[in-house]
XYZ file of C-alpha atoms in Angstrom:
205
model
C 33.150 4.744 -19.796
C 35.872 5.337 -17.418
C 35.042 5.838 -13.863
C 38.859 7.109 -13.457
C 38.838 11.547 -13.380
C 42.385 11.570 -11.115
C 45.390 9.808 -11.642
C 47.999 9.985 -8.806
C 51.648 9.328 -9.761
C 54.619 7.964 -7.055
C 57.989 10.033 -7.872
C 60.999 7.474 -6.771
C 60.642 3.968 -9.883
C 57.825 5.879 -11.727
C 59.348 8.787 -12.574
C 62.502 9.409 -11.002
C 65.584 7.110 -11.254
C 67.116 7.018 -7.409
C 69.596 4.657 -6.562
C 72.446 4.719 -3.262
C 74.448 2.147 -5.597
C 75.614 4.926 -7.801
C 77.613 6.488 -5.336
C 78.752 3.453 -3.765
C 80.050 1.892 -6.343
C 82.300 4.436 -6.991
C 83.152 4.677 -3.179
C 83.675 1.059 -3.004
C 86.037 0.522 -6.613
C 82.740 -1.421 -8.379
C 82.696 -4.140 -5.705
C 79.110 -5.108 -6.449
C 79.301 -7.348 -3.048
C 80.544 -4.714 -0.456
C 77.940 -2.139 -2.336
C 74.968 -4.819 -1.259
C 76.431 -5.606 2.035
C 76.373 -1.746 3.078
C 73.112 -0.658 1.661
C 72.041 -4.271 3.532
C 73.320 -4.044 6.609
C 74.439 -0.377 7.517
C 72.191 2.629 5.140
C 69.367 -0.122 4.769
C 66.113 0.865 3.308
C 64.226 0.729 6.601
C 66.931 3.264 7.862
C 66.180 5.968 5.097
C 62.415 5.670 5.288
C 62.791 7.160 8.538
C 64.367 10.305 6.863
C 60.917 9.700 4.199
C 58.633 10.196 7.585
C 60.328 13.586 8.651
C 63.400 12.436 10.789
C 66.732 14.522 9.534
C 69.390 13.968 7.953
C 71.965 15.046 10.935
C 69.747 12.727 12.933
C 69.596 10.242 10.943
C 73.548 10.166 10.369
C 74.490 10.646 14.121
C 72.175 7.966 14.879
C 74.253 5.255 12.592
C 77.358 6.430 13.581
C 76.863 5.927 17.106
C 75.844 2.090 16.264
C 78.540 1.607 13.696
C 81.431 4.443 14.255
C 83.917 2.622 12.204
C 82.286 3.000 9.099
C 81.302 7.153 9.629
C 83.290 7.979 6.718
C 81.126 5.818 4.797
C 77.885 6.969 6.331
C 78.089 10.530 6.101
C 78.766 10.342 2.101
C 74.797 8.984 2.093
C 73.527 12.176 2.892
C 76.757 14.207 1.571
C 76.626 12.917 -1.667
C 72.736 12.465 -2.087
C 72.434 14.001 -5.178
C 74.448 11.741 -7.225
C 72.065 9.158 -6.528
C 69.407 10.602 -8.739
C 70.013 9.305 -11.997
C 67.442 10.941 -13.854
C 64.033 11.083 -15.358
C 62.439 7.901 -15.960
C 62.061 8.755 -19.732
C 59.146 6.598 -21.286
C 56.843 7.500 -17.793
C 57.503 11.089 -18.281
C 56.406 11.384 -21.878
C 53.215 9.390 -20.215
C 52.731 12.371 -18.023
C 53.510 14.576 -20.472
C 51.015 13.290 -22.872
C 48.346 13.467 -19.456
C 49.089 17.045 -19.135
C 48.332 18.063 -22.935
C 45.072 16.211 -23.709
C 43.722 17.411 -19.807
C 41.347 14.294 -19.300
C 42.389 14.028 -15.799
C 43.597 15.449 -12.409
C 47.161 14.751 -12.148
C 48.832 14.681 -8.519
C 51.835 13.024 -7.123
C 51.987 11.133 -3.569
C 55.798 10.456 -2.962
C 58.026 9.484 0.204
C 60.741 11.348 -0.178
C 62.651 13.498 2.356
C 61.431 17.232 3.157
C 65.047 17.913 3.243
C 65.907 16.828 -0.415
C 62.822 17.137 -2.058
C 63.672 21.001 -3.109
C 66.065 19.454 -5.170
C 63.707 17.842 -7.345
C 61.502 20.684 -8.077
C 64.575 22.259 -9.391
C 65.671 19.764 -11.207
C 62.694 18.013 -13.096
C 60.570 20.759 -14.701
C 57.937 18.093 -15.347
C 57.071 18.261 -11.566
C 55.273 21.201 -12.574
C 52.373 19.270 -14.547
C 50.859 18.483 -11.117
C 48.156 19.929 -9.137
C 49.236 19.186 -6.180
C 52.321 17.236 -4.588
C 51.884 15.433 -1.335
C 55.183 14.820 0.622
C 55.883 12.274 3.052
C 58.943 14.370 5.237
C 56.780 17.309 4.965
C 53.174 15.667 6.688
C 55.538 12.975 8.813
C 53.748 10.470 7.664
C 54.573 8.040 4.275
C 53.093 4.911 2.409
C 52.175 2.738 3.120
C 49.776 3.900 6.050
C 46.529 4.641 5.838
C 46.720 8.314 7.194
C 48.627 9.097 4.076
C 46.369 8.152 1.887
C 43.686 9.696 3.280
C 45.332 12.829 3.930
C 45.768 13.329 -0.312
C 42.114 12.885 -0.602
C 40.836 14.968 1.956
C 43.356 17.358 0.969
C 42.845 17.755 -2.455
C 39.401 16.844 -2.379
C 39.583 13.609 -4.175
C 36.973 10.426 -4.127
C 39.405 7.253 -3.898
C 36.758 5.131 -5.566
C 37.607 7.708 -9.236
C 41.415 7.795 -8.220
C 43.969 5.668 -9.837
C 47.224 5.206 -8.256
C 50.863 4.754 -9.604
C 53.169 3.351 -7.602
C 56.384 0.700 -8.170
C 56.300 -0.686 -4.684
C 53.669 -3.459 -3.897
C 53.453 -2.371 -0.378
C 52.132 0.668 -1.537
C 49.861 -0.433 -4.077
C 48.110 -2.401 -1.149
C 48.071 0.527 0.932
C 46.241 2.380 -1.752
C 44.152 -0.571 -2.076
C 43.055 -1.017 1.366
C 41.422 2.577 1.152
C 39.582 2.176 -2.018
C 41.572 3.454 -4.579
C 42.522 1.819 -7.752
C 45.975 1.188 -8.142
C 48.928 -0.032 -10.615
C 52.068 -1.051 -9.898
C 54.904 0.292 -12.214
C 56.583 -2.233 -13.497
C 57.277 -0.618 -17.079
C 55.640 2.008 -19.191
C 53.910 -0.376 -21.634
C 52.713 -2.225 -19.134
C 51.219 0.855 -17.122
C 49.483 2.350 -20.049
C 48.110 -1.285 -20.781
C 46.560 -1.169 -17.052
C 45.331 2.270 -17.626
C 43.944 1.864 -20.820
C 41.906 -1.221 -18.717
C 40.563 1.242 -16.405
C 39.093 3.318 -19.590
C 42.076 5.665 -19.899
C 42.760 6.479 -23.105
C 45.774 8.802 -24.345
């Protein structure tokens, strides 16, 4: 019998395709190599996870351009052209979700860094958002995964036990995060796989 009643789903690689090399590659003519050096070396990862733990865009974007002013053209089409860097639902996980929702075994929540600025976005533009109790945002508490706090804030906020709470997440960083506070946790890798895991933990769907 499964000891699992909540299952807590990560947006961004679980859900949501987001990637900066959509727009870049058009900015940059396909060049696969200048696409990697930029997102390396100028709008790195660790620079947008700021933006993920409540720092703004404007900041964010003043705060590169004073390091690297020749490239502020290039910089400010990040932010400008954010949008175009969601590529869609993750198709195979959302039918997962969906199938979640309609046999209502479990409490489904999502935990997600992602920008208080942009996140409006997605609740317009993926209906399935909707299927959640409760959605935890990173830019909106100014806090993100991996860090404890996080974590502990979506239990005590929702009420949850992490030792019955299963979390979803593509990064491994977060997974141990997760971990470290006694939740279960997956990492994403594909949908087969994930309903593999789940089915281990004694969910059935």
């Amino acid at each position: 019998m499964s000891t699992v009643n909540t299952i807590i789903f990560d947006l961004g690689g679980v859900l949501i395709d987001w990637n900066p090399k959509y727009v870049y590659r058009e900015v940059f003519n396909g060049d696969e190599e200048k696409v990697d050096w930029f997102l390396d070396t100028i709008c790195t990862m660790d620079w947008n996870v700021a933006q993920d733990a409540g720092r703004t865009f404007r900041d964010a974007t003043d705060f590169l351009i004073q390091q690297h002013p020749q490239y502020e053209e290039w910089i400010r089409i990040y932010y400008d052209r954010w949008e175009d860097m969601l590529g869609g639902p993750i198709q195979d996980s959302v039918e997962l979700l969906n199938k979640l929702k309609e046999i209502n075994t479990h409490r489904l929540y999502a935990l997600t860094n992602w920008s208080a600025e942009s996140f409006p976005v997605a609740i317009k533009r993926y209906p399935f958002l909707q299927h959640f109790e409760g959605i935890l945002v990173s830019g909106e508490e100014k806090m993100r995964k991996p860090f404890a706090e996080i974590y502990e804030l979506m239990l005590q906020r929702y009420q949850l036990e992490a030792s019955s709470t299963v979390f979803i997440d593509d990064n491994q960083e977060n997974i141990l995060g997760a971990r470290a506070i006694g939740m279960k946790a997956i990492q994403y890798k594909n949908s087969q796989q994930l309903i593999n895991e789940l089915n281990h933990l004694g969910v059935h769907f």
